[in-house]
XYZ file of C-alpha atoms in Angstrom:
569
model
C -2.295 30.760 -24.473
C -0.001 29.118 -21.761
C 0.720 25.137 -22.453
C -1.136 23.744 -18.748
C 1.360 22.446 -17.140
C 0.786 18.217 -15.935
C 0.417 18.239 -11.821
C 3.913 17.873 -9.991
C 3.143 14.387 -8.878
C 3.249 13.054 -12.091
C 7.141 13.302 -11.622
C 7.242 12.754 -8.020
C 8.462 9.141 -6.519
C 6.533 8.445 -3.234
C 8.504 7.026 0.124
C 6.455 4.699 2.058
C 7.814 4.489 6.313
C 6.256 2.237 8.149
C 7.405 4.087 11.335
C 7.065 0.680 13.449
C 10.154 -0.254 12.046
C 11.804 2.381 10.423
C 13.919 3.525 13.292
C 14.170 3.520 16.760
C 15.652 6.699 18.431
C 14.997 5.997 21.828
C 15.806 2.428 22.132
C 12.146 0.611 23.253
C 12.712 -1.282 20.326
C 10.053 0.469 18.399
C 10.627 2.989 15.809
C 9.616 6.383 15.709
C 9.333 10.050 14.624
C 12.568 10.734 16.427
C 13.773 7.661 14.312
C 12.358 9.168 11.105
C 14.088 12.691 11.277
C 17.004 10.712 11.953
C 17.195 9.259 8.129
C 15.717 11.789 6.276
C 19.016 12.384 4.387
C 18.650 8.566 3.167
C 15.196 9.765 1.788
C 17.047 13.047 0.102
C 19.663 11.488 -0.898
C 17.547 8.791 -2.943
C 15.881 11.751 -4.230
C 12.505 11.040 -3.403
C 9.568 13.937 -3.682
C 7.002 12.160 -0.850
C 7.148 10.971 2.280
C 4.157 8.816 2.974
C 3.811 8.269 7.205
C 2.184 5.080 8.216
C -0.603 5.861 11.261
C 1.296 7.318 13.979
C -1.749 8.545 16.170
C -2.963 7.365 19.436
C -3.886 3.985 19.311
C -4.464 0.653 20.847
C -2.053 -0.998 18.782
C -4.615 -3.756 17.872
C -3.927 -3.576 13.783
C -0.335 -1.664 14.560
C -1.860 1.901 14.191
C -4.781 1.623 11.831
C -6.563 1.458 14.829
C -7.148 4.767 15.459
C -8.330 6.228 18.694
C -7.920 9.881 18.619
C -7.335 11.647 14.805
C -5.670 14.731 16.571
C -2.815 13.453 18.491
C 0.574 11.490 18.100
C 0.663 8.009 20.172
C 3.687 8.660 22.677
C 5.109 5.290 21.521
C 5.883 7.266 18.191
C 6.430 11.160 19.778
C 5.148 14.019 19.833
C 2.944 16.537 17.572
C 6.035 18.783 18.101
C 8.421 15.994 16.432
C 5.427 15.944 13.824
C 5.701 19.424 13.104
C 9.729 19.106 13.165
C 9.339 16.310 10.576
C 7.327 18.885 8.281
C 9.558 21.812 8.674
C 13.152 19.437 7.814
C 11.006 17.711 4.703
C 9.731 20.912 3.101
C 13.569 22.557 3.910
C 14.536 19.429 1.921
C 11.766 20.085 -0.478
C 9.792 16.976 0.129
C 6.239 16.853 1.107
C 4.325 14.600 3.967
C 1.491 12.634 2.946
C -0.362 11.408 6.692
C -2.100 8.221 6.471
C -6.217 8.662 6.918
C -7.964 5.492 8.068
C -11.588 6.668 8.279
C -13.737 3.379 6.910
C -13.209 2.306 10.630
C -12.016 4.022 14.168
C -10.493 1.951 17.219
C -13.243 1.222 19.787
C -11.392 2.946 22.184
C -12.175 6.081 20.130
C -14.209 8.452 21.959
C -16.991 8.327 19.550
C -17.302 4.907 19.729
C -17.206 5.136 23.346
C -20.143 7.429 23.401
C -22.068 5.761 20.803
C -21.412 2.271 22.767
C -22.892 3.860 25.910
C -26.489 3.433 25.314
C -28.961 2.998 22.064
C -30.415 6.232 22.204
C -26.762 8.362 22.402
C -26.507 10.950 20.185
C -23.606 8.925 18.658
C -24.806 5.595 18.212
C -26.030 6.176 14.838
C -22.170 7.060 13.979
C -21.297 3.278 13.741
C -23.811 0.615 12.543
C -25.546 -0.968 14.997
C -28.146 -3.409 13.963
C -30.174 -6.014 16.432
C -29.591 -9.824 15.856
C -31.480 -11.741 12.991
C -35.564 -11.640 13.380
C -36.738 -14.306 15.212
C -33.311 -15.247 17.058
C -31.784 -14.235 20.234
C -28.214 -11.996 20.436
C -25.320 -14.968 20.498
C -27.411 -17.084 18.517
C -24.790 -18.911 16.064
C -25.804 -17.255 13.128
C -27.722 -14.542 14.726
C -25.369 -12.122 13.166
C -26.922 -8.966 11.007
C -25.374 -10.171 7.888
C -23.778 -13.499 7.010
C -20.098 -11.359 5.995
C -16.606 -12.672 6.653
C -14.110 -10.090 7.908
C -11.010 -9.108 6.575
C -9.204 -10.880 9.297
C -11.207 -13.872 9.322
C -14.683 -14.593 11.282
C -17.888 -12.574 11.174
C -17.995 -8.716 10.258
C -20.272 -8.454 13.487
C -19.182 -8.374 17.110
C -22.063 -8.664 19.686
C -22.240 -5.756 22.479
C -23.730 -8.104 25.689
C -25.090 -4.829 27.841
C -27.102 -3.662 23.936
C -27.869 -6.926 22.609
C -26.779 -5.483 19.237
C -24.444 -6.087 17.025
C -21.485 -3.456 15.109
C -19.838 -4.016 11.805
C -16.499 -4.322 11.746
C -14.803 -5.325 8.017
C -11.510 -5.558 9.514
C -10.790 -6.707 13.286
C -13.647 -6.589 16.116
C -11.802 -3.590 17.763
C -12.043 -1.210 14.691
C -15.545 -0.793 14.195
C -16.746 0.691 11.095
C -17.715 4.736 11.091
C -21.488 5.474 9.100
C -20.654 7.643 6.150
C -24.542 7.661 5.926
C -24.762 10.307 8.670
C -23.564 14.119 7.767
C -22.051 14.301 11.169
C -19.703 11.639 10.629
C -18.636 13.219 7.761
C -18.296 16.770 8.604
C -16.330 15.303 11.805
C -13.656 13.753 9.694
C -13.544 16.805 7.111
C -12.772 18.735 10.006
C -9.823 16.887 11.123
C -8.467 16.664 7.683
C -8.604 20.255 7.045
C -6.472 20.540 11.048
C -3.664 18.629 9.780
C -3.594 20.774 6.333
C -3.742 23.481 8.406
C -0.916 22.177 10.268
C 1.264 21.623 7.092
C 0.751 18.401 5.831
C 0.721 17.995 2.251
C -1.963 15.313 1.684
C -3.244 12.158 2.523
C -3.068 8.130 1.779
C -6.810 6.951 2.440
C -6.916 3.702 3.796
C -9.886 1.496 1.695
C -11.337 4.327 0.995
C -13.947 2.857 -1.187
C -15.454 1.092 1.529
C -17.121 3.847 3.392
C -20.102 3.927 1.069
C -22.277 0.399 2.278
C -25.015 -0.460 0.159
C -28.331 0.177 2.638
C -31.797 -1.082 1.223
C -35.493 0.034 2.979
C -35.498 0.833 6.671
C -31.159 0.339 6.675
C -30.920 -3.329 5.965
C -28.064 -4.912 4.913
C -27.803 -8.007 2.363
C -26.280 -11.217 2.686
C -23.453 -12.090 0.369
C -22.745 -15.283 -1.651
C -21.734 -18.132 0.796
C -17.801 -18.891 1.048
C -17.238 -22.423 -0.199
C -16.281 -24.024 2.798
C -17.335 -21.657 5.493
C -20.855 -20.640 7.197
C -20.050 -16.924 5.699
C -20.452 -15.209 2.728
C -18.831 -12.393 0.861
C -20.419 -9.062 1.628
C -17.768 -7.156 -0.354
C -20.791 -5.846 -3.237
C -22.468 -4.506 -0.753
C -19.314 -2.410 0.953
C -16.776 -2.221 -2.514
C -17.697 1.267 -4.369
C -21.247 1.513 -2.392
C -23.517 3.354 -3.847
C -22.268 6.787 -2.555
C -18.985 6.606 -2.745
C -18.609 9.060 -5.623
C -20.665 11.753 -3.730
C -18.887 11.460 -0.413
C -15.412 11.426 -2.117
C -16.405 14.571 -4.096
C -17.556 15.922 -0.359
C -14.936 15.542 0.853
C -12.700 17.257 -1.752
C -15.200 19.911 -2.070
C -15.332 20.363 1.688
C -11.732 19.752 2.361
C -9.339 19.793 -0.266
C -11.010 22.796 -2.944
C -9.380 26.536 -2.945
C -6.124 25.119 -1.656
C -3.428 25.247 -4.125
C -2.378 22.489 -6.071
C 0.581 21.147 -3.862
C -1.148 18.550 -2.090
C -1.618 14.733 -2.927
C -4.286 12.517 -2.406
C -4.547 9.182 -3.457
C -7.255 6.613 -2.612
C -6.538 2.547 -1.417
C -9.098 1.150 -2.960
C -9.325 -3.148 -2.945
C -11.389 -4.056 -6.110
C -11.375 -1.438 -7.533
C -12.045 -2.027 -11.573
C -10.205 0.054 -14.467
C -13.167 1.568 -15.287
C -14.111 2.541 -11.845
C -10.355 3.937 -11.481
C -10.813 6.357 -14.412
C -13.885 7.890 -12.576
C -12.523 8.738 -9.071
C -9.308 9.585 -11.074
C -10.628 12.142 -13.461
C -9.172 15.618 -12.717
C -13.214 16.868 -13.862
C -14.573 15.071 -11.046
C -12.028 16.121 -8.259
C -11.849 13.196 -6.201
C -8.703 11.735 -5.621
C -5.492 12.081 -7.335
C -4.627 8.659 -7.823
C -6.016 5.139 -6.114
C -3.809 1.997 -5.259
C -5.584 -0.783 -6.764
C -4.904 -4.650 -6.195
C -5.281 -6.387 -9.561
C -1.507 -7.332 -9.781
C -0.804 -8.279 -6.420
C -3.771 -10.854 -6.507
C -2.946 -12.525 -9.601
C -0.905 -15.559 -7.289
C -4.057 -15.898 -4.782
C -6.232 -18.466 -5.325
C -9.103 -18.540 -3.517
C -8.043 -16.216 -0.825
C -4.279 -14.926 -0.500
C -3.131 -17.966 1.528
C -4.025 -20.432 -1.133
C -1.013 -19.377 -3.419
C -0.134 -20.348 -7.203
C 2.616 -19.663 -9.238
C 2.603 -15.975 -10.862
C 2.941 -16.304 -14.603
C 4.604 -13.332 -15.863
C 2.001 -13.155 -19.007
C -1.020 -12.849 -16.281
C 1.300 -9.777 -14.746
C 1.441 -8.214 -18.245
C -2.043 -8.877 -18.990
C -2.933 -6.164 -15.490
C -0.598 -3.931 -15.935
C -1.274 -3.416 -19.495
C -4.781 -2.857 -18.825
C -4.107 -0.714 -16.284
C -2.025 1.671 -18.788
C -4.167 1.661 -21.625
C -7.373 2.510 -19.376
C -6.222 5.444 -17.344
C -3.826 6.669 -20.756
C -6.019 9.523 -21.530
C -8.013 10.306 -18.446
C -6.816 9.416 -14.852
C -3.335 8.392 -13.516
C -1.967 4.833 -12.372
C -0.119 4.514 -9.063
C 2.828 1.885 -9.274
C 3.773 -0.159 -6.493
C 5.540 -4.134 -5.863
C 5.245 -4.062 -1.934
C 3.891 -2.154 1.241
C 3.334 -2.479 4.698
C 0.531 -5.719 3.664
C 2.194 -7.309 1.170
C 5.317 -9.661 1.147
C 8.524 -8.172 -0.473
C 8.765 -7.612 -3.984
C 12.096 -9.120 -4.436
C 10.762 -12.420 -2.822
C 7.322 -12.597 -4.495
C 8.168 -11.502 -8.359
C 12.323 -11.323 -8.290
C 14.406 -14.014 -7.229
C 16.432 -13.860 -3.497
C 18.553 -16.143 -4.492
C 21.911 -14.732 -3.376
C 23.350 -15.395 -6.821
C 19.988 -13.086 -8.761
C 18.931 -11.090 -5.881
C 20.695 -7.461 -6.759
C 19.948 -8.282 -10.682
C 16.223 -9.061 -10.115
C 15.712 -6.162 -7.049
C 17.025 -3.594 -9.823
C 15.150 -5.369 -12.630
C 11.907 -5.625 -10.761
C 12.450 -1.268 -9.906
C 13.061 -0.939 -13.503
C 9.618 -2.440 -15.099
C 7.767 -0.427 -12.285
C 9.731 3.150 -12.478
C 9.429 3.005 -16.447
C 5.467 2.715 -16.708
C 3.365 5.798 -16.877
C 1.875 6.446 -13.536
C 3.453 7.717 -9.644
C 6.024 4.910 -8.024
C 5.903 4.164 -4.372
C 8.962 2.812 -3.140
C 8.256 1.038 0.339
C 11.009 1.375 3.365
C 13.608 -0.969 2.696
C 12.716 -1.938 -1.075
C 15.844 0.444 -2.343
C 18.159 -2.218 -0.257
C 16.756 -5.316 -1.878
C 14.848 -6.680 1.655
C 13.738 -9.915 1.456
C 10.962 -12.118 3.271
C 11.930 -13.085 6.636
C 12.559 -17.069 6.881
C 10.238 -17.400 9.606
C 10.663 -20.736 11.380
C 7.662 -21.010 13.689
C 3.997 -19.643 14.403
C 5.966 -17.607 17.689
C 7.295 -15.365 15.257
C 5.091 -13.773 14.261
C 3.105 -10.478 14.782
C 0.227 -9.911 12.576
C -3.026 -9.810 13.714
C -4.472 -11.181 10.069
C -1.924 -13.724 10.186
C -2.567 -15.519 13.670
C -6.595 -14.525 13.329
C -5.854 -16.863 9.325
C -3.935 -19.894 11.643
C -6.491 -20.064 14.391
C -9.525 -20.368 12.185
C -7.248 -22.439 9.240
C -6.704 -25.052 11.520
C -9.687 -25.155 13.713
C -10.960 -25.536 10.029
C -8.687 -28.870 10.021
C -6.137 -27.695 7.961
C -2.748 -28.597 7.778
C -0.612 -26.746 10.256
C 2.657 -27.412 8.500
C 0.553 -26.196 4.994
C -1.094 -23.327 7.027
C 2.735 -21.951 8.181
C 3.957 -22.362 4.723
C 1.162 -19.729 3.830
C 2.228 -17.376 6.703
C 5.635 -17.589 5.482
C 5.456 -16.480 1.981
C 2.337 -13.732 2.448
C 2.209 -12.848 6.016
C 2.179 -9.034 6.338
C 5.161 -9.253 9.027
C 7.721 -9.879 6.011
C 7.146 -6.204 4.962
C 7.383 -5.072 8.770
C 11.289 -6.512 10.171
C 13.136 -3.572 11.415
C 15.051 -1.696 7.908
C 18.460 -2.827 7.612
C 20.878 0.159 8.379
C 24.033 -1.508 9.212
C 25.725 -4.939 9.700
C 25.584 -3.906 13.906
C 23.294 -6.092 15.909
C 19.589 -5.847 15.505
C 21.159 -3.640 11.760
C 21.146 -0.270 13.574
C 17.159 0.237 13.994
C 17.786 0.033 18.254
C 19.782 -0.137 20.915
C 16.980 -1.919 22.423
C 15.036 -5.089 21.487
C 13.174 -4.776 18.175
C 10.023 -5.023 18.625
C 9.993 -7.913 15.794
C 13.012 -9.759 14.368
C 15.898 -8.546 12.514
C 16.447 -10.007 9.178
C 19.495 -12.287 10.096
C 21.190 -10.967 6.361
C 21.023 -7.849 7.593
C 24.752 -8.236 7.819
C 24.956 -8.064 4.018
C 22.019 -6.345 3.222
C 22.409 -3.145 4.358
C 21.953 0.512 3.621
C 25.606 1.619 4.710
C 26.974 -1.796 2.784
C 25.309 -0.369 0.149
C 25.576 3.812 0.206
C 28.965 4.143 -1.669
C 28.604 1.089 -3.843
C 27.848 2.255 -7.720
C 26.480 -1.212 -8.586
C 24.089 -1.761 -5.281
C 20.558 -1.604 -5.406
C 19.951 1.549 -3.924
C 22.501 3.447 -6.202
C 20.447 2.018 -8.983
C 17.242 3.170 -6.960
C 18.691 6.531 -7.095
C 19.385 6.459 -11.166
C 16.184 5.755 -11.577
C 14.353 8.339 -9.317
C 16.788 11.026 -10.722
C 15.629 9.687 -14.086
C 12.088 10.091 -14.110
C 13.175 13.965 -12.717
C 14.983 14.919 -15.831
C 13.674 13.273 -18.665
C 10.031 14.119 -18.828
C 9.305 10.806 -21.853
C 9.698 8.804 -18.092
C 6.486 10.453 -16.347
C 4.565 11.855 -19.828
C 5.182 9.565 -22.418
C 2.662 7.370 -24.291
C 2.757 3.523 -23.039
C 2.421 0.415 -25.505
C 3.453 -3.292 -24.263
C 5.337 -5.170 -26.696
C 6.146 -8.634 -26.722
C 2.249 -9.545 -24.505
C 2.736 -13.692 -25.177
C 5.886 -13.951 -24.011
C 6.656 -15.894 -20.965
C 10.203 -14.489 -19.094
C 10.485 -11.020 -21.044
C 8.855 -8.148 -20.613
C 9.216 -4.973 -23.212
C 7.325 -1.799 -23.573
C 7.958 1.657 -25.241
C 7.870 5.276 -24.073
C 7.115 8.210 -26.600
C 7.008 11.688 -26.225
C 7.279 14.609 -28.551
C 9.300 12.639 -31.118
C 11.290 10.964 -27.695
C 11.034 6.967 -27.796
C 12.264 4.829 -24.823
C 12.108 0.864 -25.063
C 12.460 -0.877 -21.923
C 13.403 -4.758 -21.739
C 13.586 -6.434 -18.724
C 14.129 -10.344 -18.551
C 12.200 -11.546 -15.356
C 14.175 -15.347 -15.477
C 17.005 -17.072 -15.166
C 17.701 -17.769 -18.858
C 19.435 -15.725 -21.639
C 17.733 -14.218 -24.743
C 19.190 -12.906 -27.940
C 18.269 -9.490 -27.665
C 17.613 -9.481 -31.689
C 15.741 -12.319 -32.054
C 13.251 -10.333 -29.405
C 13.650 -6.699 -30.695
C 15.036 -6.628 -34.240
C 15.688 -2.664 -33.063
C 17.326 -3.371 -29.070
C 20.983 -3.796 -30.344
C 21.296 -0.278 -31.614
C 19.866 1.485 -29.803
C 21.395 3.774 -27.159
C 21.561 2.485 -23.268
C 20.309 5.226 -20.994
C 20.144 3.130 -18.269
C 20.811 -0.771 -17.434
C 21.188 -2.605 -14.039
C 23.897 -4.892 -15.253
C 27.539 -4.038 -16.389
C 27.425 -3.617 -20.261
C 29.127 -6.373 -21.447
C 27.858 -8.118 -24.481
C 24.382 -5.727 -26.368
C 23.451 -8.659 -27.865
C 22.561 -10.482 -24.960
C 19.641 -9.944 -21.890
C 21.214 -12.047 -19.514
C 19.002 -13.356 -16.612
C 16.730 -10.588 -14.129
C 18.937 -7.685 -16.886
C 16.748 -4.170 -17.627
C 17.420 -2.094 -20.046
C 16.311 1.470 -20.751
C 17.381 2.411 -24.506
C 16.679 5.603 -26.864
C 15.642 4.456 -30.124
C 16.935 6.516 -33.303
């Protein structure tokens, strides 16, 4: 009987553009799909399997793109569903596959269907969105008239009053994406059939955007609950009643049923899912369930948040462990972990867990894509992470872009915060650090336009750079490229068993890989400071180097931000 063979995206490495600022081909200082087909020999050349395409439809622009407004169309700030369809055809000539971003928890309300359902109470659409009237016994406007007491992703109430209605619509995210109603079949058998169009069309999958919201949890006659208040605010947390609702298993399993079943088994689907538990993970992960192939969950990149994200604390590399180990162990035997440091909402890796100081910031960029490639799971690497990008050293509030960012200062410090403290936030977690224009070339604005991007250039962008760094053995992205190629040829890298070594310790972080009589030990040193390799791992100095992000000088030492991948006898 034939040995099954493990799904191809247990070897693949997945691209993340952010088409905003990938590259601009036409010079409006925005990037686009022309922009994208112009680089896609970076992408092969890195050897990556995926390219995942941040929203390029029509849109308002209100949360850059995940706002949609029509699920069938480019926006002509991107191009064309011709370049789209160009873009497929030079990907699968290069062999690589398109993954299309699907953000169906919410639609723009510019969307036609919220348009419609908008129009009057008693449209055949208004029970697509969730409309509820204002609190019994108080009048629409009211302060604290709201349906529910929830705070939004982006700060303020989840409800946003219609004046000509006098009712409310959710909204989890910003007051112009209102949230679709999963609880009606036509909602859902609207968005099936515009996932099975762009299959038809030749996409290979789909990225779906907090996907584990669309189940909310509705009592008797469709009420909502009130969440724990917020210390400090008039709002509570509503996220038990919209995190993993209590349908969310049965309309992912629709949905693969519907849209997904009898095609073959070259697509890729993986679920973003905020809170989402270990245990939770190995259920929407299960290959006997067919739901999703993978999720993106958000244990490690909370673990320096305090109370929100903008009340930061110092990451302690044992915490980071702690998740990650977890994370392996729980999905080892059913399920599969995606691995990521950064995307388009979160700050850059090598700022947040590396080190951009200009003396560790190659060592800890290549040490930081070492820990993540070597785990068992699917890496992500996100548009400029394979060059070492760092946070932007934003100056002043005018600099920035993001809509959760500005929506966090105006209520911050109408809340009396600091403004100096409140900036200091922006700067180290705003979303806009992920979003400056890649770095191409030491040219003005780094060869993204000929225009004026659309948000700053990284002023290092003059060292920093992919064409700096193309020919360069000892650059981060020819390590990048080691390590994708890697994971292709040596099948202990996706396969192989997982167990952390070393779990107390405070700067060094070890694990081993085993497969079929195979073992791989990993060391990476995530400080400043030198260990004895020995002292650590009686076994390290040995063993063979298969891969290492410094210049082999001394085995007996793991100098600061070094990884090493080594073959044990």
């Amino acid at each position: 009987m034939p040995v099954e063979q493990p799904p191809w995206w247990t070897r693949a490495v997945v691209y993340q553009v952010y088409p905003r600022s990938f590259m601009d081909s036409d010079g409006d200082g925005i990037g686009d799909l022309g922009g994208v087909l112009l680089h896609l020999d970076h992408l092969a050349d890195l050897g990556v399997d995926v390219l995942w395409l941040s929203p390029v439809y029509p849109s308002p622009q209100a949360d850059n793109g995940y706002d949609i407004s029509d699920y069938q169309d480019i926006d002509p700030l991107f191009g064309s569903l011709e370049q789209l369809d160009e873009l497929i055809a030079a990907l699968h000539a290069r062999g690589m596959k398109l993954v299309m971003d699907l953000v169906v928890n919410h639609t723009s309300d510019q969307h036609p269907w919220f348009l419609e359902s908008r129009s009057s109470t008693d449209n055949p659409k208004r029970d697509w969105y969730w409309w509820r009237p204002p609190r019994e016994g108080m009048a629409p406007g009211d302060p604290g008239a709201e349906p529910t007491n929830w705070q939004s992703f982006f700060s303020g109430p989840t409800w946003e009053l219609d004046e000509a209605s006098g009712e409310y619509y959710l909204h989890l995210f910003d007051r112009r994406q209102p949230d679709l109603n999963w609880e009606n079949p036509e909602v859902r058998q609207a968005v099936h059939a515009m996932m099975r169009w762009w299959l038809d069309r030749g996409v290979d999958g789909f990225r779906m955007d907090v996907i584990n919201m669309i189940s909310k949890d509705v009592g008797p006659g469709g009420h909502l609950h009130d969440g724990p208040p917020l210390a400090g605010s008039a709002l509570g947390d509503g996220s038990a009643s919209y995190l993993c609702g209590p349908r969310i298993h049965e309309f992912v399993q629709e949905m693969h049923r519907e849209v997904f079943a009898g095609r073959d088994g070259a697509l890729l689907t993986v679920g973003e899912m905020p809170g989402v538990t270990v245990e939770q993970a190995r259920l929407f992960t299960d290959p006997a369930r067919a739901e999703v192939d993978m999720v993106f969950q958000f244990e490690h990149v909370g673990l320096d948040h305090g109370t929100s994200k903008w009340d930061i604390h110092p990451l302690r590399m044992r915490d980071l462990k702690a998740s990650f180990g977890r994370w392996q162990a729980g999905l080892a035997d059913v399920g599969w972990n995606s691995l990521y440091w950064d995307n388009h909402d979160q700050p850059r890796a090598v700022s947040r867990f590396g080190d951009d100081s200009p003396r560790y910031r190659r060592d800890s960029a290549t040490c930081l894509a070492t820990l993540l490639h070597l785990h068992r799971g699917t890496p992500y690497v996100y548009q400029g992470e394979e060059l070492g990008m760092a946070n932007y050293p934003f100056t002043s509030l005018e600099e920035f872009a993001d809509v959760e960012s500005l929506n966090h200062h105006v209520h911050a410090v109408s809340a009396g915060h600091d403004p100096a403290e409140v900036l200091t936030a922006l700067r180290c977690m705003s979303r806009d650090n992920a979003r400056t224009p890649v770095q191409w070339d030491a040219s003005p604005n780094a060869g993204f336009t000929t225009g004026t991007p659309w948000l700053a250039v990284h002023p290092d962008h003059v060292e920093w750079n992919a064409e700096a760094q193309r020919d360069d053995e000892h650059s981060v992205l020819a390590h990048y490229r080691r390590l994708i190629a890697l994971r292709h040829t040596d099948d202990v890298v996706p396969l192989g068993d997982f167990t952390m070594l070393l779990p107390d310790h405070d700067e060094v972080y070890a694990f081993t890989r085993c497969l079929d009589g195979v073992e791989l030990l990993v060391v990476c040193n995530l400080s400043r400071t030198p260990y004895r390799l020995a002292e650590l791992l009686p076994e390290a100095p040995a063993a063979e180097l298969l891969l290492g992000n410094l210049p082999d000088d001394d085995p007996a030492e793991l100098r600061p931000w070094e990884a090493r991948v080594l073959r044990l006898p």
